[in-house]
Amino acid sequence: MNKINCNIIKDLLPLYIDNLTSNESNEIIEEHLNSCNECQIVYEQMNTPIEAEQEQNRENEIDYLKKVKTKTIKNYVFVFSIIAIVAILTFVFLIGIRVKSDDVNIVANVYDENEGSFKIVLSNGKRLNVTTRPISGMDDNGDIITAGYVLTPYSVLTLPGKDCNNYTIGYPLTRDFNITIRFRDKDVVYVVRSNQLLELKEPLSEGK
Ligand SMILES: [Zn+2]
């Protein structure tokens, strides 16, 4: 009788493990398992591998997610490194560092009674890059005209075939005109007054 019971229990164990048995059956199975060592062992053997397998699957899943995360972080680090390198190269080769007033010679020439040329020469052996911002003003007729320039000189590493160390810009002598040079250490302002180019000892206060 007991052997028959055992066989029935063993048949039911897979269903019991998968929670497919009724509450009534569960009571009988559990009662039997508590009193029958053999079935208890069979039950544990059936149950354990599944749990271990599930655990292994979970670990594999976690490992996979960790790998994906690490790879994603590595990708971000790589992309940011590239951006940083490009930014540094752009800065060094294209934009450069603001020039100090000591590193520059200014040469102003008068072409004729109407026009002069204003030349900035960089004397530190580097290439000169100048950004020019025109300043708008109004003439006597109320028309918008260019009343001056703000020049910002940058010192850039020399490149083969691109070693120009000077920058020239024309200016009108027929009307008042301001040229502000924005050095790293100070602003220097040149003004055209009465057909003459003068360097102002006291720089004009011009909003940034
Ligand atoms: Zn049994």
mmCIF file with all atom_site columns, C-alpha atoms and ligand atoms in Angstrom:
data_model
loop_
_atom_site.group_PDB
_atom_site.id
_atom_site.type_symbol
_atom_site.label_atom_id
_atom_site.label_alt_id
_atom_site.label_comp_id
_atom_site.label_asym_id
_atom_site.label_entity_id
_atom_site.label_seq_id
_atom_site.pdbx_PDB_ins_code
_atom_site.Cartn_x
_atom_site.Cartn_y
_atom_site.Cartn_z
_atom_site.occupancy
_atom_site.B_iso_or_equiv
_atom_site.pdbx_formal_charge
_atom_site.auth_seq_id
_atom_site.auth_comp_id
_atom_site.auth_asym_id
_atom_site.auth_atom_id
_atom_site.pdbx_PDB_model_num
ATOM   1   C  CA . MET A 1 1   ? 0.000  0.000   0.000   1.00 0.00 ? 1   MET A CA 1
ATOM   2   C  CA . ASN A 1 2   ? 2.725  2.316   0.946   1.00 0.00 ? 2   ASN A CA 1
ATOM   3   C  CA . LYS A 1 3   ? 4.636  1.535   -2.293  1.00 0.00 ? 3   LYS A CA 1
ATOM   4   C  CA . ILE A 1 4   ? 1.571  2.333   -4.375  1.00 0.00 ? 4   ILE A CA 1
ATOM   5   C  CA . ASN A 1 5   ? 1.213  5.605   -2.510  1.00 0.00 ? 5   ASN A CA 1
ATOM   6   C  CA . CYS A 1 6   ? 4.826  6.438   -3.267  1.00 0.00 ? 6   CYS A CA 1
ATOM   7   C  CA . ASN A 1 7   ? 4.357  5.814   -6.986  1.00 0.00 ? 7   ASN A CA 1
ATOM   8   C  CA . ILE A 1 8   ? 1.279  8.030   -7.067  1.00 0.00 ? 8   ILE A CA 1
ATOM   9   C  CA . ILE A 1 9   ? 3.126  10.753  -5.171  1.00 0.00 ? 9   ILE A CA 1
ATOM   10  C  CA . LYS A 1 10  ? 6.103  10.542  -7.528  1.00 0.00 ? 10  LYS A CA 1
ATOM   11  C  CA . ASP A 1 11  ? 3.735  10.861  -10.475 1.00 0.00 ? 11  ASP A CA 1
ATOM   12  C  CA . LEU A 1 12  ? 2.170  13.917  -8.926  1.00 0.00 ? 12  LEU A CA 1
ATOM   13  C  CA . LEU A 1 13  ? 5.436  15.616  -7.881  1.00 0.00 ? 13  LEU A CA 1
ATOM   14  C  CA . PRO A 1 14  ? 6.121  17.338  -11.235 1.00 0.00 ? 14  PRO A CA 1
ATOM   15  C  CA . LEU A 1 15  ? 2.615  18.814  -11.184 1.00 0.00 ? 15  LEU A CA 1
ATOM   16  C  CA . TYR A 1 16  ? 3.024  19.699  -7.513  1.00 0.00 ? 16  TYR A CA 1
ATOM   17  C  CA . ILE A 1 17  ? 6.301  21.523  -8.230  1.00 0.00 ? 17  ILE A CA 1
ATOM   18  C  CA . ASP A 1 18  ? 4.618  23.461  -11.035 1.00 0.00 ? 18  ASP A CA 1
ATOM   19  C  CA . ASN A 1 19  ? 1.747  24.372  -8.674  1.00 0.00 ? 19  ASN A CA 1
ATOM   20  C  CA . LEU A 1 20  ? -0.751 22.527  -10.845 1.00 0.00 ? 20  LEU A CA 1
ATOM   21  C  CA . THR A 1 21  ? -2.140 20.321  -8.099  1.00 0.00 ? 21  THR A CA 1
ATOM   22  C  CA . SER A 1 22  ? -5.267 21.094  -6.072  1.00 0.00 ? 22  SER A CA 1
ATOM   23  C  CA . ASN A 1 23  ? -5.128 22.111  -2.419  1.00 0.00 ? 23  ASN A CA 1
ATOM   24  C  CA . GLU A 1 24  ? -6.483 18.701  -1.445  1.00 0.00 ? 24  GLU A CA 1
ATOM   25  C  CA . SER A 1 25  ? -3.739 16.925  -3.384  1.00 0.00 ? 25  SER A CA 1
ATOM   26  C  CA . ASN A 1 26  ? -1.142 19.301  -1.947  1.00 0.00 ? 26  ASN A CA 1
ATOM   27  C  CA . GLU A 1 27  ? -2.150 18.334  1.582   1.00 0.00 ? 27  GLU A CA 1
ATOM   28  C  CA . ILE A 1 28  ? -1.816 14.650  0.771   1.00 0.00 ? 28  ILE A CA 1
ATOM   29  C  CA . ILE A 1 29  ? 1.513  15.132  -1.020  1.00 0.00 ? 29  ILE A CA 1
ATOM   30  C  CA . GLU A 1 30  ? 3.003  17.250  1.769   1.00 0.00 ? 30  GLU A CA 1
ATOM   31  C  CA . GLU A 1 31  ? 1.818  14.859  4.444   1.00 0.00 ? 31  GLU A CA 1
ATOM   32  C  CA . HIS A 1 32  ? 3.414  12.022  2.538   1.00 0.00 ? 32  HIS A CA 1
ATOM   33  C  CA . LEU A 1 33  ? 6.659  13.879  1.931   1.00 0.00 ? 33  LEU A CA 1
ATOM   34  C  CA . ASN A 1 34  ? 6.945  14.582  5.674   1.00 0.00 ? 34  ASN A CA 1
ATOM   35  C  CA . SER A 1 35  ? 6.598  10.915  6.503   1.00 0.00 ? 35  SER A CA 1
ATOM   36  C  CA . CYS A 1 36  ? 8.448  9.339   3.523   1.00 0.00 ? 36  CYS A CA 1
ATOM   37  C  CA . ASN A 1 37  ? 12.145 9.860   3.238   1.00 0.00 ? 37  ASN A CA 1
ATOM   38  C  CA . GLU A 1 38  ? 12.433 8.337   -0.237  1.00 0.00 ? 38  GLU A CA 1
ATOM   39  C  CA . CYS A 1 39  ? 9.805  10.601  -1.791  1.00 0.00 ? 39  CYS A CA 1
ATOM   40  C  CA . GLN A 1 40  ? 11.284 13.564  0.059   1.00 0.00 ? 40  GLN A CA 1
ATOM   41  C  CA . ILE A 1 41  ? 14.616 12.900  -1.692  1.00 0.00 ? 41  ILE A CA 1
ATOM   42  C  CA . VAL A 1 42  ? 12.930 12.514  -5.085  1.00 0.00 ? 42  VAL A CA 1
ATOM   43  C  CA . TYR A 1 43  ? 11.060 15.744  -4.493  1.00 0.00 ? 43  TYR A CA 1
ATOM   44  C  CA . GLU A 1 44  ? 14.243 17.653  -3.595  1.00 0.00 ? 44  GLU A CA 1
ATOM   45  C  CA . GLN A 1 45  ? 16.062 16.281  -6.640  1.00 0.00 ? 45  GLN A CA 1
ATOM   46  C  CA . MET A 1 46  ? 13.222 17.379  -8.876  1.00 0.00 ? 46  MET A CA 1
ATOM   47  C  CA . ASN A 1 47  ? 12.925 20.773  -7.297  1.00 0.00 ? 47  ASN A CA 1
ATOM   48  C  CA . THR A 1 48  ? 16.551 21.771  -6.823  1.00 0.00 ? 48  THR A CA 1
ATOM   49  C  CA . PRO A 1 49  ? 17.875 21.675  -10.413 1.00 0.00 ? 49  PRO A CA 1
ATOM   50  C  CA . ILE A 1 50  ? 15.079 23.954  -11.582 1.00 0.00 ? 50  ILE A CA 1
ATOM   51  C  CA . GLU A 1 51  ? 15.847 26.522  -8.897  1.00 0.00 ? 51  GLU A CA 1
ATOM   52  C  CA . ALA A 1 52  ? 19.563 26.333  -9.656  1.00 0.00 ? 52  ALA A CA 1
ATOM   53  C  CA . GLU A 1 53  ? 18.847 26.736  -13.351 1.00 0.00 ? 53  GLU A CA 1
ATOM   54  C  CA . GLN A 1 54  ? 16.641 29.747  -12.704 1.00 0.00 ? 54  GLN A CA 1
ATOM   55  C  CA . GLU A 1 55  ? 19.314 31.225  -10.479 1.00 0.00 ? 55  GLU A CA 1
ATOM   56  C  CA . GLN A 1 56  ? 21.890 30.660  -13.212 1.00 0.00 ? 56  GLN A CA 1
ATOM   57  C  CA . ASN A 1 57  ? 19.611 32.346  -15.743 1.00 0.00 ? 57  ASN A CA 1
ATOM   58  C  CA . ARG A 1 58  ? 19.188 35.320  -13.447 1.00 0.00 ? 58  ARG A CA 1
ATOM   59  C  CA . GLU A 1 59  ? 22.951 35.580  -13.014 1.00 0.00 ? 59  GLU A CA 1
ATOM   60  C  CA . ASN A 1 60  ? 23.493 35.353  -16.756 1.00 0.00 ? 60  ASN A CA 1
ATOM   61  C  CA . GLU A 1 61  ? 20.925 38.087  -17.245 1.00 0.00 ? 61  GLU A CA 1
ATOM   62  C  CA . ILE A 1 62  ? 22.624 40.319  -14.660 1.00 0.00 ? 62  ILE A CA 1
ATOM   63  C  CA . ASP A 1 63  ? 26.043 39.626  -16.236 1.00 0.00 ? 63  ASP A CA 1
ATOM   64  C  CA . TYR A 1 64  ? 24.652 40.546  -19.636 1.00 0.00 ? 64  TYR A CA 1
ATOM   65  C  CA . LEU A 1 65  ? 23.162 43.801  -18.323 1.00 0.00 ? 65  LEU A CA 1
ATOM   66  C  CA . LYS A 1 66  ? 26.432 44.650  -16.579 1.00 0.00 ? 66  LYS A CA 1
ATOM   67  C  CA . LYS A 1 67  ? 28.350 44.037  -19.808 1.00 0.00 ? 67  LYS A CA 1
ATOM   68  C  CA . VAL A 1 68  ? 25.917 46.184  -21.795 1.00 0.00 ? 68  VAL A CA 1
ATOM   69  C  CA . LYS A 1 69  ? 26.194 48.946  -19.183 1.00 0.00 ? 69  LYS A CA 1
ATOM   70  C  CA . THR A 1 70  ? 30.007 48.800  -19.151 1.00 0.00 ? 70  THR A CA 1
ATOM   71  C  CA . LYS A 1 71  ? 30.055 48.869  -22.957 1.00 0.00 ? 71  LYS A CA 1
ATOM   72  C  CA . THR A 1 72  ? 27.680 51.849  -23.005 1.00 0.00 ? 72  THR A CA 1
ATOM   73  C  CA . ILE A 1 73  ? 29.862 53.750  -20.506 1.00 0.00 ? 73  ILE A CA 1
ATOM   74  C  CA . LYS A 1 74  ? 32.968 52.894  -22.554 1.00 0.00 ? 74  LYS A CA 1
ATOM   75  C  CA . ASN A 1 75  ? 31.220 54.189  -25.688 1.00 0.00 ? 75  ASN A CA 1
ATOM   76  C  CA . TYR A 1 76  ? 30.313 57.439  -23.931 1.00 0.00 ? 76  TYR A CA 1
ATOM   77  C  CA . VAL A 1 77  ? 33.864 57.877  -22.640 1.00 0.00 ? 77  VAL A CA 1
ATOM   78  C  CA . PHE A 1 78  ? 35.189 57.252  -26.157 1.00 0.00 ? 78  PHE A CA 1
ATOM   79  C  CA . VAL A 1 79  ? 32.809 59.775  -27.769 1.00 0.00 ? 79  VAL A CA 1
ATOM   80  C  CA . PHE A 1 80  ? 33.532 62.421  -25.122 1.00 0.00 ? 80  PHE A CA 1
ATOM   81  C  CA . SER A 1 81  ? 37.288 61.868  -25.531 1.00 0.00 ? 81  SER A CA 1
ATOM   82  C  CA . ILE A 1 82  ? 36.988 62.440  -29.279 1.00 0.00 ? 82  ILE A CA 1
ATOM   83  C  CA . ILE A 1 83  ? 34.955 65.602  -28.714 1.00 0.00 ? 83  ILE A CA 1
ATOM   84  C  CA . ALA A 1 84  ? 37.498 66.867  -26.171 1.00 0.00 ? 84  ALA A CA 1
ATOM   85  C  CA . ILE A 1 85  ? 40.427 66.186  -28.530 1.00 0.00 ? 85  ILE A CA 1
ATOM   86  C  CA . VAL A 1 86  ? 38.666 67.916  -31.439 1.00 0.00 ? 86  VAL A CA 1
ATOM   87  C  CA . ALA A 1 87  ? 37.848 70.883  -29.180 1.00 0.00 ? 87  ALA A CA 1
ATOM   88  C  CA . ILE A 1 88  ? 41.473 71.168  -28.015 1.00 0.00 ? 88  ILE A CA 1
ATOM   89  C  CA . LEU A 1 89  ? 42.838 70.880  -31.576 1.00 0.00 ? 89  LEU A CA 1
ATOM   90  C  CA . THR A 1 90  ? 40.302 73.437  -32.807 1.00 0.00 ? 90  THR A CA 1
ATOM   91  C  CA . PHE A 1 91  ? 41.276 75.741  -29.971 1.00 0.00 ? 91  PHE A CA 1
ATOM   92  C  CA . VAL A 1 92  ? 45.032 75.389  -30.551 1.00 0.00 ? 92  VAL A CA 1
ATOM   93  C  CA . PHE A 1 93  ? 45.047 75.403  -34.363 1.00 0.00 ? 93  PHE A CA 1
ATOM   94  C  CA . LEU A 1 94  ? 42.029 77.467  -35.361 1.00 0.00 ? 94  LEU A CA 1
ATOM   95  C  CA . ILE A 1 95  ? 40.980 79.823  -32.575 1.00 0.00 ? 95  ILE A CA 1
ATOM   96  C  CA . GLY A 1 96  ? 44.094 80.190  -30.490 1.00 0.00 ? 96  GLY A CA 1
ATOM   97  C  CA . ILE A 1 97  ? 44.950 82.134  -27.365 1.00 0.00 ? 97  ILE A CA 1
ATOM   98  C  CA . ARG A 1 98  ? 44.264 85.849  -26.994 1.00 0.00 ? 98  ARG A CA 1
ATOM   99  C  CA . VAL A 1 99  ? 47.385 87.882  -27.758 1.00 0.00 ? 99  VAL A CA 1
ATOM   100 C  CA . LYS A 1 100 ? 49.100 90.098  -25.193 1.00 0.00 ? 100 LYS A CA 1
ATOM   101 C  CA . SER A 1 101 ? 49.685 93.707  -26.232 1.00 0.00 ? 101 SER A CA 1
ATOM   102 C  CA . ASP A 1 102 ? 53.478 93.216  -25.849 1.00 0.00 ? 102 ASP A CA 1
ATOM   103 C  CA . ASP A 1 103 ? 53.501 90.578  -28.604 1.00 0.00 ? 103 ASP A CA 1
ATOM   104 C  CA . VAL A 1 104 ? 52.108 92.896  -31.254 1.00 0.00 ? 104 VAL A CA 1
ATOM   105 C  CA . ASN A 1 105 ? 53.342 95.775  -33.418 1.00 0.00 ? 105 ASN A CA 1
ATOM   106 C  CA . ILE A 1 106 ? 50.809 98.128  -34.950 1.00 0.00 ? 106 ILE A CA 1
ATOM   107 C  CA . VAL A 1 107 ? 51.624 99.732  -38.298 1.00 0.00 ? 107 VAL A CA 1
ATOM   108 C  CA . ALA A 1 108 ? 49.225 102.387 -39.528 1.00 0.00 ? 108 ALA A CA 1
ATOM   109 C  CA . ASN A 1 109 ? 49.614 103.703 -43.070 1.00 0.00 ? 109 ASN A CA 1
ATOM   110 C  CA . VAL A 1 110 ? 47.800 106.451 -44.909 1.00 0.00 ? 110 VAL A CA 1
ATOM   111 C  CA . TYR A 1 111 ? 47.077 105.593 -48.534 1.00 0.00 ? 111 TYR A CA 1
ATOM   112 C  CA . ASP A 1 112 ? 45.531 108.889 -49.558 1.00 0.00 ? 112 ASP A CA 1
ATOM   113 C  CA . GLU A 1 113 ? 43.308 111.567 -48.093 1.00 0.00 ? 113 GLU A CA 1
ATOM   114 C  CA . ASN A 1 114 ? 40.379 109.135 -47.988 1.00 0.00 ? 114 ASN A CA 1
ATOM   115 C  CA . GLU A 1 115 ? 41.747 105.860 -46.696 1.00 0.00 ? 115 GLU A CA 1
ATOM   116 C  CA . GLY A 1 116 ? 44.357 104.326 -44.477 1.00 0.00 ? 116 GLY A CA 1
ATOM   117 C  CA . SER A 1 117 ? 45.429 100.787 -43.604 1.00 0.00 ? 117 SER A CA 1
ATOM   118 C  CA . PHE A 1 118 ? 45.822 99.366  -40.154 1.00 0.00 ? 118 PHE A CA 1
ATOM   119 C  CA . LYS A 1 119 ? 48.206 96.431  -39.786 1.00 0.00 ? 119 LYS A CA 1
ATOM   120 C  CA . ILE A 1 120 ? 48.647 94.187  -36.763 1.00 0.00 ? 120 ILE A CA 1
ATOM   121 C  CA . VAL A 1 121 ? 51.900 92.198  -36.730 1.00 0.00 ? 121 VAL A CA 1
ATOM   122 C  CA . LEU A 1 122 ? 52.391 89.327  -34.285 1.00 0.00 ? 122 LEU A CA 1
ATOM   123 C  CA . SER A 1 123 ? 55.990 89.096  -33.104 1.00 0.00 ? 123 SER A CA 1
ATOM   124 C  CA . ASN A 1 124 ? 55.944 85.876  -31.030 1.00 0.00 ? 124 ASN A CA 1
ATOM   125 C  CA . GLY A 1 125 ? 56.554 83.556  -34.013 1.00 0.00 ? 125 GLY A CA 1
ATOM   126 C  CA . LYS A 1 126 ? 53.020 82.217  -34.064 1.00 0.00 ? 126 LYS A CA 1
ATOM   127 C  CA . ARG A 1 127 ? 50.249 82.672  -36.591 1.00 0.00 ? 127 ARG A CA 1
ATOM   128 C  CA . LEU A 1 128 ? 47.840 85.556  -36.117 1.00 0.00 ? 128 LEU A CA 1
ATOM   129 C  CA . ASN A 1 129 ? 44.098 85.052  -36.215 1.00 0.00 ? 129 ASN A CA 1
ATOM   130 C  CA . VAL A 1 130 ? 41.942 88.164  -35.820 1.00 0.00 ? 130 VAL A CA 1
ATOM   131 C  CA . THR A 1 131 ? 38.198 88.310  -35.356 1.00 0.00 ? 131 THR A CA 1
ATOM   132 C  CA . THR A 1 132 ? 36.630 91.540  -36.593 1.00 0.00 ? 132 THR A CA 1
ATOM   133 C  CA . ARG A 1 133 ? 33.373 92.953  -35.295 1.00 0.00 ? 133 ARG A CA 1
ATOM   134 C  CA . PRO A 1 134 ? 32.058 96.089  -36.992 1.00 0.00 ? 134 PRO A CA 1
ATOM   135 C  CA . ILE A 1 135 ? 30.443 98.741  -34.810 1.00 0.00 ? 135 ILE A CA 1
ATOM   136 C  CA . SER A 1 136 ? 27.442 100.476 -36.295 1.00 0.00 ? 136 SER A CA 1
ATOM   137 C  CA . GLY A 1 137 ? 26.872 104.195 -36.036 1.00 0.00 ? 137 GLY A CA 1
ATOM   138 C  CA . MET A 1 138 ? 24.830 106.890 -37.729 1.00 0.00 ? 138 MET A CA 1
ATOM   139 C  CA . ASP A 1 139 ? 26.084 109.573 -40.063 1.00 0.00 ? 139 ASP A CA 1
ATOM   140 C  CA . ASP A 1 140 ? 24.802 113.178 -40.285 1.00 0.00 ? 140 ASP A CA 1
ATOM   141 C  CA . ASN A 1 141 ? 21.994 112.070 -42.605 1.00 0.00 ? 141 ASN A CA 1
ATOM   142 C  CA . GLY A 1 142 ? 20.799 109.433 -40.124 1.00 0.00 ? 142 GLY A CA 1
ATOM   143 C  CA . ASP A 1 143 ? 22.018 106.547 -42.251 1.00 0.00 ? 143 ASP A CA 1
ATOM   144 C  CA . ILE A 1 144 ? 23.544 103.499 -40.586 1.00 0.00 ? 144 ILE A CA 1
ATOM   145 C  CA . ILE A 1 145 ? 27.285 103.334 -41.227 1.00 0.00 ? 145 ILE A CA 1
ATOM   146 C  CA . THR A 1 146 ? 30.246 101.409 -39.867 1.00 0.00 ? 146 THR A CA 1
ATOM   147 C  CA . ALA A 1 147 ? 31.683 103.627 -37.159 1.00 0.00 ? 147 ALA A CA 1
ATOM   148 C  CA . GLY A 1 148 ? 34.487 101.356 -36.104 1.00 0.00 ? 148 GLY A CA 1
ATOM   149 C  CA . TYR A 1 149 ? 35.858 97.889  -35.551 1.00 0.00 ? 149 TYR A CA 1
ATOM   150 C  CA . VAL A 1 150 ? 36.578 95.754  -32.548 1.00 0.00 ? 150 VAL A CA 1
ATOM   151 C  CA . LEU A 1 151 ? 39.536 93.543  -33.411 1.00 0.00 ? 151 LEU A CA 1
ATOM   152 C  CA . THR A 1 152 ? 40.411 90.576  -31.204 1.00 0.00 ? 152 THR A CA 1
ATOM   153 C  CA . PRO A 1 153 ? 43.823 89.072  -32.018 1.00 0.00 ? 153 PRO A CA 1
ATOM   154 C  CA . TYR A 1 154 ? 44.544 85.398  -31.263 1.00 0.00 ? 154 TYR A CA 1
ATOM   155 C  CA . SER A 1 155 ? 47.854 83.584  -31.340 1.00 0.00 ? 155 SER A CA 1
ATOM   156 C  CA . VAL A 1 156 ? 47.520 80.274  -33.203 1.00 0.00 ? 156 VAL A CA 1
ATOM   157 C  CA . LEU A 1 157 ? 50.025 77.473  -33.763 1.00 0.00 ? 157 LEU A CA 1
ATOM   158 C  CA . THR A 1 158 ? 51.585 77.722  -37.210 1.00 0.00 ? 158 THR A CA 1
ATOM   159 C  CA . LEU A 1 159 ? 50.522 75.232  -39.860 1.00 0.00 ? 159 LEU A CA 1
ATOM   160 C  CA . PRO A 1 160 ? 52.468 74.459  -43.027 1.00 0.00 ? 160 PRO A CA 1
ATOM   161 C  CA . GLY A 1 161 ? 51.531 77.038  -45.636 1.00 0.00 ? 161 GLY A CA 1
ATOM   162 C  CA . LYS A 1 162 ? 49.551 79.008  -43.112 1.00 0.00 ? 162 LYS A CA 1
ATOM   163 C  CA . ASP A 1 163 ? 52.138 81.024  -41.232 1.00 0.00 ? 163 ASP A CA 1
ATOM   164 C  CA . CYS A 1 164 ? 50.745 84.524  -41.758 1.00 0.00 ? 164 CYS A CA 1
ATOM   165 C  CA . ASN A 1 165 ? 51.683 86.626  -38.760 1.00 0.00 ? 165 ASN A CA 1
ATOM   166 C  CA . ASN A 1 166 ? 49.902 89.839  -39.747 1.00 0.00 ? 166 ASN A CA 1
ATOM   167 C  CA . TYR A 1 167 ? 46.452 91.191  -40.393 1.00 0.00 ? 167 TYR A CA 1
ATOM   168 C  CA . THR A 1 168 ? 45.510 94.348  -42.291 1.00 0.00 ? 168 THR A CA 1
ATOM   169 C  CA . ILE A 1 169 ? 42.255 96.212  -42.319 1.00 0.00 ? 169 ILE A CA 1
ATOM   170 C  CA . GLY A 1 170 ? 41.364 99.473  -44.070 1.00 0.00 ? 170 GLY A CA 1
ATOM   171 C  CA . TYR A 1 171 ? 39.797 102.462 -42.372 1.00 0.00 ? 171 TYR A CA 1
ATOM   172 C  CA . PRO A 1 172 ? 38.246 105.694 -43.642 1.00 0.00 ? 172 PRO A CA 1
ATOM   173 C  CA . LEU A 1 173 ? 40.009 109.018 -42.971 1.00 0.00 ? 173 LEU A CA 1
ATOM   174 C  CA . THR A 1 174 ? 37.084 111.147 -44.033 1.00 0.00 ? 174 THR A CA 1
ATOM   175 C  CA . ARG A 1 175 ? 35.037 110.703 -40.856 1.00 0.00 ? 175 ARG A CA 1
ATOM   176 C  CA . ASP A 1 176 ? 35.370 109.809 -37.209 1.00 0.00 ? 176 ASP A CA 1
ATOM   177 C  CA . PHE A 1 177 ? 36.255 106.146 -36.799 1.00 0.00 ? 177 PHE A CA 1
ATOM   178 C  CA . ASN A 1 178 ? 37.266 103.916 -33.858 1.00 0.00 ? 178 ASN A CA 1
ATOM   179 C  CA . ILE A 1 179 ? 39.419 100.808 -33.912 1.00 0.00 ? 179 ILE A CA 1
ATOM   180 C  CA . THR A 1 180 ? 39.503 98.918  -30.626 1.00 0.00 ? 180 THR A CA 1
ATOM   181 C  CA . ILE A 1 181 ? 42.023 96.122  -30.180 1.00 0.00 ? 181 ILE A CA 1
ATOM   182 C  CA . ARG A 1 182 ? 40.995 93.713  -27.488 1.00 0.00 ? 182 ARG A CA 1
ATOM   183 C  CA . PHE A 1 183 ? 44.239 92.262  -26.110 1.00 0.00 ? 183 PHE A CA 1
ATOM   184 C  CA . ARG A 1 184 ? 44.433 89.706  -23.343 1.00 0.00 ? 184 ARG A CA 1
ATOM   185 C  CA . ASP A 1 185 ? 45.773 92.307  -20.912 1.00 0.00 ? 185 ASP A CA 1
ATOM   186 C  CA . LYS A 1 186 ? 43.995 95.468  -22.078 1.00 0.00 ? 186 LYS A CA 1
ATOM   187 C  CA . ASP A 1 187 ? 41.980 97.248  -24.732 1.00 0.00 ? 187 ASP A CA 1
ATOM   188 C  CA . VAL A 1 188 ? 43.832 99.737  -26.940 1.00 0.00 ? 188 VAL A CA 1
ATOM   189 C  CA . VAL A 1 189 ? 41.735 102.214 -28.896 1.00 0.00 ? 189 VAL A CA 1
ATOM   190 C  CA . TYR A 1 190 ? 42.772 104.066 -32.039 1.00 0.00 ? 190 TYR A CA 1
ATOM   191 C  CA . VAL A 1 191 ? 40.580 106.854 -33.318 1.00 0.00 ? 191 VAL A CA 1
ATOM   192 C  CA . VAL A 1 192 ? 40.408 108.850 -36.531 1.00 0.00 ? 192 VAL A CA 1
ATOM   193 C  CA . ARG A 1 193 ? 39.811 112.513 -35.713 1.00 0.00 ? 193 ARG A CA 1
ATOM   194 C  CA . SER A 1 194 ? 40.292 115.362 -38.203 1.00 0.00 ? 194 SER A CA 1
ATOM   195 C  CA . ASN A 1 195 ? 41.847 113.034 -40.789 1.00 0.00 ? 195 ASN A CA 1
ATOM   196 C  CA . GLN A 1 196 ? 44.428 111.730 -38.316 1.00 0.00 ? 196 GLN A CA 1
ATOM   197 C  CA . LEU A 1 197 ? 44.797 108.355 -36.626 1.00 0.00 ? 197 LEU A CA 1
ATOM   198 C  CA . LEU A 1 198 ? 45.512 108.695 -32.930 1.00 0.00 ? 198 LEU A CA 1
ATOM   199 C  CA . GLU A 1 199 ? 46.042 106.202 -30.166 1.00 0.00 ? 199 GLU A CA 1
ATOM   200 C  CA . LEU A 1 200 ? 43.923 107.063 -27.193 1.00 0.00 ? 200 LEU A CA 1
ATOM   201 C  CA . LYS A 1 201 ? 45.859 107.113 -23.943 1.00 0.00 ? 201 LYS A CA 1
ATOM   202 C  CA . GLU A 1 202 ? 42.645 106.515 -22.035 1.00 0.00 ? 202 GLU A CA 1
ATOM   203 C  CA . PRO A 1 203 ? 40.681 103.715 -23.682 1.00 0.00 ? 203 PRO A CA 1
ATOM   204 C  CA . LEU A 1 204 ? 37.049 104.460 -24.437 1.00 0.00 ? 204 LEU A CA 1
ATOM   205 C  CA . SER A 1 205 ? 34.723 102.546 -22.219 1.00 0.00 ? 205 SER A CA 1
ATOM   206 C  CA . GLU A 1 206 ? 32.896 100.320 -24.633 1.00 0.00 ? 206 GLU A CA 1
ATOM   207 C  CA . GLY A 1 207 ? 30.441 97.734  -23.440 1.00 0.00 ? 207 GLY A CA 1
ATOM   208 C  CA . LYS A 1 208 ? 31.515 94.131  -23.942 1.00 0.00 ? 208 LYS A CA 1
HETATM 209 ZN ZN . ZN  B 2 .   ? 6.814  7.705   -0.539  1.00 0.00 ? 1   ZN  B ZN 1
#
